[in-house]
Amino acid sequence: MNRALQTLVDRGFIKACTDWDALSALMDKESVTFYVGADPTGKSLHIGHMVPFFAMHHLQLAGHNPIALVGGGTAMIGDPSGKTELRKMLTPEEVASNCASIKEQLGTVVDFSEVPEPGVGKAVMLNNADWLTNLNYIDFLREIGRHFSVNRMLTFESYKARLERGLSFIEFNYQLLQSYDFLTLYRDHGCRLQIGGDDQWGNIVAGIDLIRKTESAECYGLTFNLIARSDGQKMGKSEKGAVFLDPTLFSPYDFYQYWRNVNDEDAIRFLKLFTFLPLDEIAQYEKEGVNVNDAKARLAYEQTAIIHGVEEAEKARTAAQAMFGSANLGSEGRDGMPTLELEKERLEAGIPVLELFSMTDLAATNSDARRLVNGGGAWIGDAKIGDPKSVIDLSYLDEFGELLLRAGKKRYFRVVVK
RNA sequence: GGAGAGGUUCCCGAGCGGCCAAAGGGGGCAGACUGUAAAUCUGUUGGUUACACCUUCGAAGGUUCGAAUCCUUCUCUCUCCA
C-alpha cells in the first residue's frame, strides 16, 4: 500500500475507503489533490473537528496537496448527518467572520505557506460560498439535480434517521451541494480525493457518483473513525463545555489538563491521532512497565504545543508539575495558571470568601461558592475554608504575596495583589 | 387546509389547584478511595444581604385567598389525513 496511506492506517485514522487499490496506485504515481470540508458553524473549532486535519497534515508531508474547504455556503443550509434536529441557520455575517477565525486555527496543523518546503504539498483554503451563493436554481436542478435519485438518498442512514423526526427540504439538499463542491474542486483544481468523518460517507460517495456521471472521471473517498473517548463521551466535550482551540474560550492550561486527564485506554490511541510523534517513539509508551501517566503527560504537552505553541505548552506543563508534583508551588509554576488581579486596598478591607471565589472561574455565583465551601472543597493555599462567612484579608497571602485559590484537587486560580 | 398530541429547571422526564424551587434518571460540582485515570460509594445541583425572601414550568392576559397545574388569546413543535 502507498506509504502515506499506510501511515494513516497505522495511526488509526481510517475507517473506510471507496477503492483502496486504485487510490493507493494513484498516490504512488503522483501528488494527489484532496480536500476536507469544515463547517464554520461557530467562531472556534474544537478538537473534535481536528481529526481530518491531522490526517491532512500527514498527507501534506507526503507531498499531496490539501484543500481545506470552508463551508461558507453550505453552512447556510445545515447538514442533517448525525444531527437529530434542524440546526439553526447563521447569518451571512456570522459565517464570514467564523471562516476567518477557522482559517487561522487550521494553520496550526496545515502549512498554508505560499512556497512550501521541498517535498511538502501545497495547501490552499477555499470557501464554497464563492460558487454556491450565486447558483441559479433552475440551472442547478438541470445540471446537478437530475443525477440524484430520491429513492437512493432515502436509503442513506443519515436521512433515514431524520425521517423519523422530520427533515426539512433545505437539509435534504445538503448532499447535492456537497457533491457539487467535490465536482467543482475536481473541475477547477483537479481534486481527486475527499476525506472526512465517517458520518460524511454518504455525502462523499454521492459526490464521487456525480463526478463519474458528469465528467466520466473516477474520484475517491476516505473516511475516518469518529473518535470517541473510551468512556463514551464525545470527543471535544468537557465539563467546561467544548474544548475550543481559541485560547480565549478555553485556556491553554485547561487545554493541557484536558489531555492530561484522558482515560488510560485512550492515551496511546490519542498520541497516534493527535500528535506528530513518530510511531516507534509512541511504541515506547506501550511497553510493559511504562507508567501510563508519562504517555498522558507527553500527549498533553505535544498537543498543546501544536495548537497553542511551545511557549504555552511549557507554561502549562510547569504549572501542572508544580501543582501536582512533589515540587512546591514555586512562582515559576504559576505563570500558566488562570489569574485575577486584585487591588491591595480591597484585600486590606477584607473580602468575604464567597465573593472572592465567585470572582474567579472556580464558582459561578455566590451560591455556587457557598456549596463549594460547605462541601469542603474550597482552599486558599494550604488552608481549607470551612466557614462560608470567612473574610479573606492580607493575612492569607502566601510567601509570594499572592492568594492561591483551589476548588477541589484540580482547579486552581491565582489572585495577584497589586 | 382538517383532526389530534404536546412545549417543565443544563438534558431526558414526572407533576395536572395549596405539602412545588418542582419526583426520578443523566450530566456537572464537591467529599471518600486512587495514579491529576476508570469504576464505586456519599453529598450537592435557580438566585440573594440565606432558617427568610426573590425569579423560574413556551408568551401575554384572566379566574382564585392561592396556579407549573383551571380559562382566553398568541406562538412553536410533533403525529395522522388532504
Short mmCIF file of C-alpha atoms (C1' of nucleotides) in Angstrom, two decimals:
data_model
loop_
_atom_site.label_atom_id
_atom_site.label_comp_id
_atom_site.label_asym_id
_atom_site.label_seq_id
_atom_site.Cartn_x
_atom_site.Cartn_y
_atom_site.Cartn_z
CA MET A 1 0.00 0.00 0.00
CA ASN A 2 1.04 3.57 -0.56
CA ARG A 3 3.26 4.87 2.26
CA ALA A 4 1.19 7.91 3.15
CA LEU A 5 -1.96 5.87 3.13
CA GLN A 6 -0.28 3.25 5.30
CA THR A 7 0.69 5.98 7.78
CA LEU A 8 -2.93 6.94 8.22
CA VAL A 9 -3.92 3.32 8.69
CA ASP A 10 -1.15 2.74 11.23
CA ARG A 11 -2.08 5.80 13.22
CA GLY A 12 -5.66 4.67 13.45
CA PHE A 13 -7.37 7.24 11.30
CA ILE A 14 -9.02 5.16 8.64
CA LYS A 15 -12.50 3.75 8.71
CA ALA A 16 -13.24 3.09 5.06
CA CYS A 17 -12.12 3.80 1.53
CA THR A 18 -14.11 3.69 -1.68
CA ASP A 19 -11.33 1.92 -3.57
CA TRP A 20 -8.12 1.01 -1.77
CA ASP A 21 -6.17 -0.35 -4.70
CA ALA A 22 -6.93 2.41 -7.14
CA LEU A 23 -6.33 5.16 -4.62
CA SER A 24 -3.08 3.64 -3.43
CA ALA A 25 -1.85 3.33 -7.00
CA LEU A 26 -2.80 6.91 -7.77
CA MET A 27 -0.98 8.22 -4.72
CA ASP A 28 2.12 6.24 -5.66
CA LYS A 29 2.06 7.74 -9.12
CA GLU A 30 1.51 11.41 -8.41
CA SER A 31 0.79 14.16 -5.93
CA VAL A 32 -2.89 13.94 -5.29
CA THR A 33 -5.02 16.97 -4.58
CA PHE A 34 -7.52 16.19 -1.84
CA TYR A 35 -9.97 18.07 0.30
CA VAL A 36 -11.70 18.18 3.66
CA GLY A 37 -14.70 20.30 4.45
CA ALA A 38 -15.10 22.30 7.63
CA ASP A 39 -18.31 23.96 8.61
CA PRO A 40 -17.99 27.44 10.06
CA THR A 41 -20.85 26.96 12.48
CA GLY A 42 -19.03 28.51 15.41
CA LYS A 43 -16.37 31.09 15.96
CA SER A 44 -13.90 28.46 17.01
CA LEU A 45 -13.20 24.88 16.06
CA HIS A 46 -12.89 22.36 18.85
CA ILE A 47 -10.58 19.40 18.95
CA GLY A 48 -13.26 17.02 17.73
CA HIS A 49 -13.15 18.85 14.40
CA MET A 50 -9.43 18.41 14.04
CA VAL A 51 -9.09 14.72 13.24
CA PRO A 52 -9.33 15.12 9.46
CA PHE A 53 -6.89 17.99 9.59
CA PHE A 54 -4.30 15.97 11.45
CA ALA A 55 -4.69 13.42 8.67
CA MET A 56 -4.33 16.25 6.20
CA HIS A 57 -1.04 17.15 7.84
CA HIS A 58 0.36 13.66 7.28
CA LEU A 59 -0.73 13.58 3.66
CA GLN A 60 0.71 17.03 3.04
CA LEU A 61 4.09 15.92 4.39
CA ALA A 62 3.96 13.04 1.95
CA GLY A 63 3.70 15.54 -0.89
CA HIS A 64 0.00 15.59 -1.53
CA ASN A 65 -1.86 18.85 -1.93
CA PRO A 66 -4.53 19.70 0.62
CA ILE A 67 -7.55 21.88 0.05
CA ALA A 68 -9.24 22.98 3.24
CA LEU A 69 -12.74 23.86 2.19
CA VAL A 70 -14.60 26.16 4.48
CA GLY A 71 -18.31 25.68 4.07
CA GLY A 72 -19.31 29.31 3.94
CA GLY A 73 -22.07 28.37 1.53
CA THR A 74 -23.22 25.06 2.98
CA ALA A 75 -23.24 26.47 6.49
CA MET A 76 -26.21 28.48 5.31
CA ILE A 77 -28.04 25.18 4.96
CA GLY A 78 -27.10 22.73 7.67
CA ASP A 79 -26.00 19.13 7.31
CA PRO A 80 -28.53 16.62 8.65
CA SER A 81 -25.88 13.90 9.03
CA GLY A 82 -25.57 12.83 12.62
CA LYS A 83 -27.89 15.51 13.85
CA THR A 84 -31.23 14.81 15.35
CA GLU A 85 -32.53 18.29 14.91
CA LEU A 86 -32.51 21.03 12.35
CA ARG A 87 -29.65 23.23 13.22
CA LYS A 88 -30.11 26.91 13.39
CA MET A 89 -29.23 28.96 10.40
CA LEU A 90 -26.47 31.50 10.55
CA THR A 91 -26.48 34.94 9.10
CA PRO A 92 -24.03 35.64 6.25
CA GLU A 93 -22.07 37.95 8.56
CA GLU A 94 -21.63 35.25 11.19
CA VAL A 95 -20.47 32.78 8.59
CA ALA A 96 -17.94 35.18 7.14
CA SER A 97 -16.40 36.02 10.49
CA ASN A 98 -16.31 32.37 11.52
CA CYS A 99 -14.50 31.47 8.31
CA ALA A 100 -11.75 33.92 9.05
CA SER A 101 -11.00 32.58 12.51
CA ILE A 102 -11.16 28.98 11.36
CA LYS A 103 -8.53 29.59 8.74
CA GLU A 104 -6.20 30.86 11.39
CA GLN A 105 -6.77 27.84 13.60
CA LEU A 106 -6.18 25.35 10.83
CA GLY A 107 -2.83 26.97 10.24
CA THR A 108 -1.57 25.23 13.34
CA VAL A 109 -1.61 21.80 11.70
CA VAL A 110 -1.66 22.52 7.99
CA ASP A 111 1.04 24.55 6.29
CA PHE A 112 -0.61 27.17 4.08
CA SER A 113 2.61 28.96 3.11
CA GLU A 114 2.95 30.17 -0.45
CA VAL A 115 6.12 28.22 -1.09
CA PRO A 116 6.19 25.06 0.99
CA GLU A 117 9.34 23.11 1.80
CA PRO A 118 10.52 20.75 -0.92
CA GLY A 119 8.55 17.52 -0.82
CA VAL A 120 5.67 19.06 1.05
CA GLY A 121 2.36 19.53 -0.70
CA LYS A 122 0.91 22.94 -1.43
CA ALA A 123 -2.13 23.70 0.67
CA VAL A 124 -4.88 26.16 -0.10
CA MET A 125 -8.01 27.22 1.62
CA LEU A 126 -11.20 27.81 -0.34
CA ASN A 127 -14.69 28.83 0.56
CA ASN A 128 -17.62 27.20 -1.17
CA ALA A 129 -19.62 30.38 -0.76
CA ASP A 130 -17.64 31.53 -3.80
CA TRP A 131 -19.50 29.16 -6.09
CA LEU A 132 -22.63 28.31 -4.14
CA THR A 133 -24.12 31.66 -3.31
CA ASN A 134 -24.71 32.70 -6.90
CA LEU A 135 -26.02 29.41 -8.18
CA ASN A 136 -29.02 29.65 -10.42
CA TYR A 137 -31.69 27.36 -9.08
CA ILE A 138 -33.04 26.17 -12.42
CA ASP A 139 -29.61 25.62 -13.91
CA PHE A 140 -28.56 23.74 -10.82
CA LEU A 141 -31.54 21.43 -10.97
CA ARG A 142 -30.98 20.74 -14.67
CA GLU A 143 -27.27 20.09 -14.39
CA ILE A 144 -26.90 18.55 -10.97
CA GLY A 145 -30.28 17.71 -9.51
CA ARG A 146 -31.19 15.30 -12.27
CA HIS A 147 -28.35 12.99 -11.28
CA PHE A 148 -29.75 12.39 -7.82
CA SER A 149 -32.28 9.72 -7.05
CA VAL A 150 -34.54 10.48 -4.16
CA ASN A 151 -35.15 6.77 -3.66
CA ARG A 152 -31.44 6.25 -3.23
CA MET A 153 -30.96 9.20 -0.93
CA LEU A 154 -33.70 7.94 1.32
CA THR A 155 -31.82 4.70 1.84
CA PHE A 156 -28.88 6.60 3.36
CA GLU A 157 -28.60 6.13 7.06
CA SER A 158 -28.23 9.84 7.73
CA TYR A 159 -31.55 10.61 6.11
CA LYS A 160 -33.33 7.55 7.42
CA ALA A 161 -32.69 8.60 10.98
CA ARG A 162 -34.03 12.03 10.28
CA LEU A 163 -37.16 10.78 8.59
CA GLU A 164 -38.29 9.59 11.99
CA ARG A 165 -38.13 13.06 13.40
CA GLY A 166 -38.70 15.21 10.40
CA LEU A 167 -36.34 16.53 7.80
CA SER A 168 -36.77 19.85 6.10
CA PHE A 169 -36.32 20.21 2.38
CA ILE A 170 -33.46 22.60 2.84
CA GLU A 171 -31.45 19.95 4.68
CA PHE A 172 -32.35 17.36 2.12
CA ASN A 173 -30.39 19.45 -0.35
CA TYR A 174 -27.19 19.35 1.62
CA GLN A 175 -25.92 16.27 -0.11
CA LEU A 176 -26.38 17.85 -3.51
CA LEU A 177 -24.40 20.89 -2.53
CA GLN A 178 -21.57 18.90 -1.01
CA SER A 179 -21.44 16.76 -4.12
CA TYR A 180 -21.35 19.88 -6.21
CA ASP A 181 -18.42 21.11 -4.13
CA PHE A 182 -16.45 17.99 -4.96
CA LEU A 183 -17.34 18.35 -8.63
CA THR A 184 -16.26 21.99 -8.64
CA LEU A 185 -12.97 21.19 -6.93
CA TYR A 186 -12.37 18.39 -9.42
CA ARG A 187 -13.02 20.67 -12.38
CA ASP A 188 -11.13 23.73 -11.16
CA HIS A 189 -8.37 22.21 -9.04
CA GLY A 190 -8.04 18.62 -10.17
CA CYS A 191 -9.13 17.37 -6.76
CA ARG A 192 -9.37 13.57 -6.77
CA LEU A 193 -9.97 12.67 -3.16
CA GLN A 194 -12.28 13.74 -0.39
CA ILE A 195 -11.60 12.80 3.19
CA GLY A 196 -13.85 13.29 6.17
CA GLY A 197 -15.53 11.78 9.20
CA ASP A 198 -17.42 8.54 8.84
CA ASP A 199 -20.69 10.47 9.04
CA GLN A 200 -19.73 12.01 5.71
CA TRP A 201 -19.56 8.69 3.87
CA GLY A 202 -22.90 9.13 2.17
CA ASN A 203 -22.16 12.65 1.04
CA ILE A 204 -18.70 11.70 -0.21
CA VAL A 205 -19.97 8.74 -2.21
CA ALA A 206 -22.68 10.94 -3.70
CA GLY A 207 -20.01 13.37 -4.86
CA ILE A 208 -17.97 10.62 -6.45
CA ASP A 209 -21.04 9.37 -8.29
CA LEU A 210 -21.82 12.84 -9.54
CA ILE A 211 -18.32 13.28 -10.92
CA ARG A 212 -18.50 9.90 -12.60
CA LYS A 213 -21.80 10.81 -14.25
CA THR A 214 -20.90 14.30 -15.37
CA GLU A 215 -17.18 14.02 -16.08
CA SER A 216 -16.72 10.31 -16.58
CA ALA A 217 -13.87 10.52 -14.09
CA GLU A 218 -13.06 8.39 -11.08
CA CYS A 219 -12.51 10.08 -7.74
CA TYR A 220 -12.05 8.60 -4.30
CA GLY A 221 -13.23 8.92 -0.77
CA LEU A 222 -11.59 8.12 2.53
CA THR A 223 -13.34 8.32 5.86
CA PHE A 224 -12.07 8.40 9.40
CA ASN A 225 -13.24 6.74 12.52
CA LEU A 226 -15.36 9.01 14.56
CA ILE A 227 -13.12 9.50 17.50
CA ALA A 228 -14.87 8.88 20.77
CA ARG A 229 -13.42 8.63 24.21
CA SER A 230 -13.46 5.23 25.78
CA ASP A 231 -15.97 6.46 28.33
CA GLY A 232 -18.37 7.14 25.53
CA GLN A 233 -18.15 10.88 25.85
CA LYS A 234 -17.97 12.76 22.62
CA MET A 235 -14.52 13.96 21.75
CA GLY A 236 -14.01 17.58 22.41
CA LYS A 237 -16.62 17.93 25.06
CA SER A 238 -15.58 18.55 28.61
CA GLU A 239 -17.28 19.66 31.74
CA LYS A 240 -16.25 23.17 30.82
CA GLY A 241 -18.03 22.77 27.51
CA ALA A 242 -16.44 22.13 24.15
CA VAL A 243 -12.66 22.06 24.08
CA PHE A 244 -12.19 25.02 21.80
CA LEU A 245 -8.93 25.86 20.13
CA ASP A 246 -9.42 29.56 20.74
CA PRO A 247 -7.36 30.40 23.85
CA THR A 248 -9.88 33.00 24.97
CA LEU A 249 -12.63 30.40 25.01
CA PHE A 250 -10.60 27.57 26.51
CA SER A 251 -7.34 28.44 28.19
CA PRO A 252 -4.14 26.66 27.18
CA TYR A 253 -3.79 25.50 30.78
CA ASP A 254 -7.21 23.84 30.73
CA PHE A 255 -6.43 22.51 27.29
CA TYR A 256 -3.31 20.83 28.63
CA GLN A 257 -5.28 19.43 31.55
CA TYR A 258 -7.93 18.05 29.24
CA TRP A 259 -5.36 15.86 27.54
CA ARG A 260 -3.54 15.10 30.75
CA ASN A 261 -6.76 13.61 32.14
CA VAL A 262 -7.83 11.37 29.26
CA ASN A 263 -8.68 7.81 30.16
CA ASP A 264 -5.88 5.28 30.38
CA GLU A 265 -7.19 3.35 27.41
CA ASP A 266 -7.18 6.45 25.23
CA ALA A 267 -3.63 7.64 25.81
CA ILE A 268 -1.82 5.65 23.11
CA ARG A 269 -4.60 5.98 20.59
CA PHE A 270 -4.65 9.73 21.02
CA LEU A 271 -0.86 10.01 20.78
CA LYS A 272 -1.13 8.47 17.35
CA LEU A 273 -4.02 10.61 16.22
CA PHE A 274 -3.36 13.96 17.82
CA THR A 275 0.41 14.32 17.82
CA PHE A 276 3.04 14.11 15.13
CA LEU A 277 5.37 11.90 17.15
CA PRO A 278 6.84 9.04 15.11
CA LEU A 279 5.12 5.73 15.70
CA ASP A 280 8.22 4.00 17.04
CA GLU A 281 8.54 6.69 19.66
CA ILE A 282 4.92 6.21 20.67
CA ALA A 283 5.57 2.48 20.86
CA GLN A 284 7.97 3.15 23.75
CA TYR A 285 4.99 4.16 25.85
CA GLU A 286 3.20 0.92 25.13
CA LYS A 287 5.94 -1.20 26.63
CA GLU A 288 5.31 -3.18 29.74
CA GLY A 289 6.08 -1.31 32.94
CA VAL A 290 5.84 2.16 31.47
CA ASN A 291 3.65 4.46 33.52
CA VAL A 292 0.56 5.48 31.55
CA ASN A 293 0.83 8.88 33.13
CA ASP A 294 4.04 9.52 31.21
CA ALA A 295 2.18 8.92 27.99
CA LYS A 296 -0.59 11.25 29.05
CA ALA A 297 1.86 13.98 30.03
CA ARG A 298 3.57 13.65 26.66
CA LEU A 299 0.23 13.73 24.87
CA ALA A 300 -0.82 16.85 26.73
CA TYR A 301 2.45 18.60 26.04
CA GLU A 302 2.67 17.72 22.36
CA GLN A 303 -0.94 18.57 21.65
CA THR A 304 -0.76 21.88 23.47
CA ALA A 305 2.44 22.75 21.63
CA ILE A 306 0.81 22.07 18.28
CA ILE A 307 -2.27 24.14 18.95
CA HIS A 308 -1.04 26.88 21.26
CA GLY A 309 2.69 26.90 20.63
CA VAL A 310 5.70 25.61 22.53
CA GLU A 311 5.77 28.52 24.93
CA GLU A 312 2.23 27.94 26.19
CA ALA A 313 2.85 24.22 26.38
CA GLU A 314 5.91 24.80 28.58
CA LYS A 315 3.95 27.09 30.87
CA ALA A 316 1.09 24.68 31.21
CA ARG A 317 3.44 21.80 31.92
CA THR A 318 5.42 23.71 34.52
CA ALA A 319 2.25 24.83 36.23
CA ALA A 320 0.91 21.30 36.27
CA GLN A 321 4.13 19.86 37.64
CA ALA A 322 4.25 22.48 40.35
CA MET A 323 0.71 21.78 41.45
CA PHE A 324 0.53 18.05 41.18
CA GLY A 325 4.14 17.05 41.52
CA SER A 326 6.17 16.92 44.67
CA ALA A 327 7.69 20.31 43.96
CA ASN A 328 6.28 23.16 45.94
CA LEU A 329 4.26 25.80 44.25
CA GLY A 330 7.15 27.87 43.10
CA SER A 331 6.48 31.18 41.45
CA GLU A 332 7.56 29.91 38.04
CA GLY A 333 4.82 27.30 38.13
CA ARG A 334 2.15 29.91 38.42
CA ASP A 335 2.54 31.57 35.07
CA GLY A 336 0.34 29.15 33.25
CA MET A 337 -2.46 29.45 35.75
CA PRO A 338 -5.59 31.49 35.27
CA THR A 339 -5.07 34.71 37.15
CA LEU A 340 -7.09 37.52 38.64
CA GLU A 341 -5.72 40.87 39.71
CA LEU A 342 -6.99 42.47 42.86
CA GLU A 343 -6.32 45.89 44.38
CA LYS A 344 -4.47 45.73 47.65
CA GLU A 345 -6.98 48.05 49.31
CA ARG A 346 -9.84 45.65 48.74
CA LEU A 347 -7.99 42.82 50.35
CA GLU A 348 -6.92 45.04 53.20
CA ALA A 349 -10.56 45.81 53.90
CA GLY A 350 -11.35 42.10 53.76
CA ILE A 351 -13.34 40.21 51.16
CA PRO A 352 -15.94 37.57 52.01
CA VAL A 353 -14.75 34.18 50.73
CA LEU A 354 -17.89 33.60 48.74
CA GLU A 355 -17.38 36.85 46.88
CA LEU A 356 -13.72 36.11 46.26
CA PHE A 357 -14.42 32.68 44.80
CA SER A 358 -17.26 33.88 42.64
CA MET A 359 -14.94 36.49 41.14
CA THR A 360 -12.89 33.63 39.72
CA ASP A 361 -13.89 30.79 37.44
CA LEU A 362 -13.95 28.44 40.40
CA ALA A 363 -17.50 29.41 41.30
CA ALA A 364 -20.15 30.95 39.08
CA THR A 365 -22.16 32.69 41.77
CA ASN A 366 -22.09 33.29 45.50
CA SER A 367 -24.46 30.37 45.94
CA ASP A 368 -22.15 28.20 43.92
CA ALA A 369 -19.24 29.29 46.11
CA ARG A 370 -21.28 28.56 49.21
CA ARG A 371 -21.86 25.00 48.05
CA LEU A 372 -18.18 24.61 47.39
CA VAL A 373 -17.26 25.80 50.88
CA ASN A 374 -19.95 23.73 52.57
CA GLY A 375 -18.83 20.69 50.62
CA GLY A 376 -15.31 21.09 51.94
CA GLY A 377 -13.72 21.77 48.57
CA ALA A 378 -12.58 25.34 49.00
CA TRP A 379 -8.93 26.08 49.78
CA ILE A 380 -6.68 29.07 49.96
CA GLY A 381 -3.11 27.92 49.86
CA ASP A 382 -2.93 25.10 52.41
CA ALA A 383 -5.85 26.37 54.44
CA LYS A 384 -9.21 24.73 53.98
CA ILE A 385 -12.02 27.22 54.19
CA GLY A 386 -14.89 25.62 56.03
CA ASP A 387 -16.95 28.62 57.03
CA PRO A 388 -18.90 30.42 54.33
CA LYS A 389 -18.80 33.57 56.44
CA SER A 390 -15.00 33.75 56.43
CA VAL A 391 -13.47 37.02 55.37
CA ILE A 392 -10.22 36.97 53.49
CA ASP A 393 -7.63 39.63 54.19
CA LEU A 394 -3.90 40.25 53.90
CA SER A 395 -3.08 37.58 56.45
CA TYR A 396 -3.93 34.89 53.90
CA LEU A 397 -1.24 36.00 51.45
CA ASP A 398 1.46 33.41 50.89
CA GLU A 399 5.21 33.92 50.66
CA PHE A 400 4.85 35.27 47.13
CA GLY A 401 2.30 37.84 48.22
CA GLU A 402 -0.45 36.05 46.33
CA LEU A 403 -3.54 34.03 47.04
CA LEU A 404 -3.77 30.57 45.56
CA LEU A 405 -7.39 29.58 45.45
CA ARG A 406 -8.33 25.99 44.90
CA ALA A 407 -11.59 24.18 44.26
CA GLY A 408 -11.15 20.50 44.86
CA LYS A 409 -7.87 18.95 43.84
CA LYS A 410 -7.54 20.06 40.31
CA ARG A 411 -8.90 23.51 39.80
CA TYR A 412 -6.64 26.35 40.76
CA PHE A 413 -6.91 30.09 40.48
CA ARG A 414 -4.25 32.61 41.27
CA VAL A 415 -5.03 36.00 42.71
CA VAL A 416 -2.32 38.60 42.36
CA VAL A 417 -2.44 41.63 44.60
CA LYS A 418 -1.37 44.92 43.12
"C1'" G B 1 -56.33 23.28 4.79
"C1'" G B 2 -58.63 19.34 8.51
"C1'" A B 3 -58.00 16.18 13.14
"C1'" G B 4 -55.14 15.16 17.40
"C1'" A B 5 -50.81 15.42 20.90
"C1'" G B 6 -47.56 18.47 23.24
"C1'" G B 7 -43.93 22.74 24.91
"C1'" U B 8 -41.47 21.74 32.80
"C1'" U B 9 -35.23 23.67 35.72
"C1'" C B 10 -28.19 22.00 31.84
"C1'" C B 11 -30.60 17.32 29.15
"C1'" C B 12 -34.40 13.41 29.39
"C1'" G B 13 -38.72 13.12 32.01
"C1'" A B 14 -42.75 13.13 36.34
"C1'" G B 15 -46.22 16.62 38.27
"C1'" C B 16 -52.23 18.37 36.41
"C1'" G B 17 -55.29 23.92 42.46
"C1'" G B 18 -52.01 24.60 48.14
"C1'" C B 19 -47.30 19.73 51.39
"C1'" C B 20 -43.65 22.58 44.24
"C1'" A B 21 -37.60 25.73 43.66
"C1'" A B 22 -40.86 21.33 41.36
"C1'" A B 23 -40.08 13.28 41.83
"C1'" G B 24 -36.68 10.10 39.12
"C1'" G B 25 -32.61 9.45 35.79
"C1'" G B 26 -28.48 11.57 33.04
"C1'" G B 27 -24.82 15.20 33.19
"C1'" G B 28 -21.99 18.71 36.38
"C1'" C B 29 -19.53 20.06 41.03
"C1'" A B 30 -17.57 18.54 45.82
"C1'" G B 31 -16.17 14.51 49.58
"C1'" A B 32 -14.11 9.21 50.28
"C1'" C B 33 -10.98 5.68 47.61
"C1'" U B 34 -6.90 6.45 43.86
"C1'" G B 35 -2.43 7.44 39.77
"C1'" U B 36 -4.28 14.75 38.05
"C1'" A B 37 -7.23 7.69 35.25
"C1'" A B 38 -11.56 4.41 35.32
"C1'" A B 39 -15.15 2.01 38.45
"C1'" U B 40 -17.69 2.52 43.15
"C1'" C B 41 -19.96 4.99 47.42
"C1'" U B 42 -21.73 9.91 49.77
"C1'" G B 43 -23.32 14.95 49.48
"C1'" U B 44 -24.89 18.74 46.27
"C1'" U B 45 -27.03 20.83 41.72
"C1'" G B 46 -32.14 28.69 40.24
"C1'" G B 47 -30.60 33.46 42.74
"C1'" U B 48 -29.69 36.65 47.08
"C1'" U B 49 -27.69 40.86 52.23
"C1'" A B 50 -29.97 32.82 53.38
"C1'" C B 51 -33.63 29.07 58.88
"C1'" A B 52 -36.29 34.22 55.17
"C1'" C B 53 -37.01 36.49 50.63
"C1'" C B 54 -36.81 36.99 45.04
"C1'" U B 55 -37.21 34.98 39.94
"C1'" U B 56 -38.48 30.25 37.26
"C1'" C B 57 -42.58 25.36 34.43
"C1'" G B 58 -43.42 28.37 25.65
"C1'" A B 59 -45.60 34.08 25.65
"C1'" A B 60 -49.36 37.54 27.22
"C1'" G B 61 -53.71 38.22 29.82
"C1'" G B 62 -57.62 36.23 33.26
"C1'" U B 63 -60.23 33.15 37.32
"C1'" U B 64 -58.89 32.19 42.53
"C1'" C B 65 -57.10 33.63 49.39
"C1'" G B 66 -53.60 30.63 46.41
"C1'" A B 67 -51.73 28.37 39.59
"C1'" A B 68 -46.44 24.58 36.52
"C1'" U B 69 -51.48 22.84 37.37
"C1'" C B 70 -58.15 25.99 35.54
"C1'" C B 71 -59.93 29.70 31.38
"C1'" U B 72 -58.76 33.01 26.92
"C1'" U B 73 -55.63 34.60 23.06
"C1'" C B 74 -50.96 34.10 20.76
"C1'" U B 75 -46.68 31.20 19.44
"C1'" C B 76 -43.71 26.94 18.35
"C1'" U B 77 -43.09 21.53 17.71
"C1'" C B 78 -44.75 16.67 16.52
"C1'" U B 79 -48.32 12.84 14.56
"C1'" C B 80 -52.28 11.45 11.26
"C1'" C B 81 -55.43 12.96 6.99
"C1'" A B 82 -55.63 16.07 2.25
#
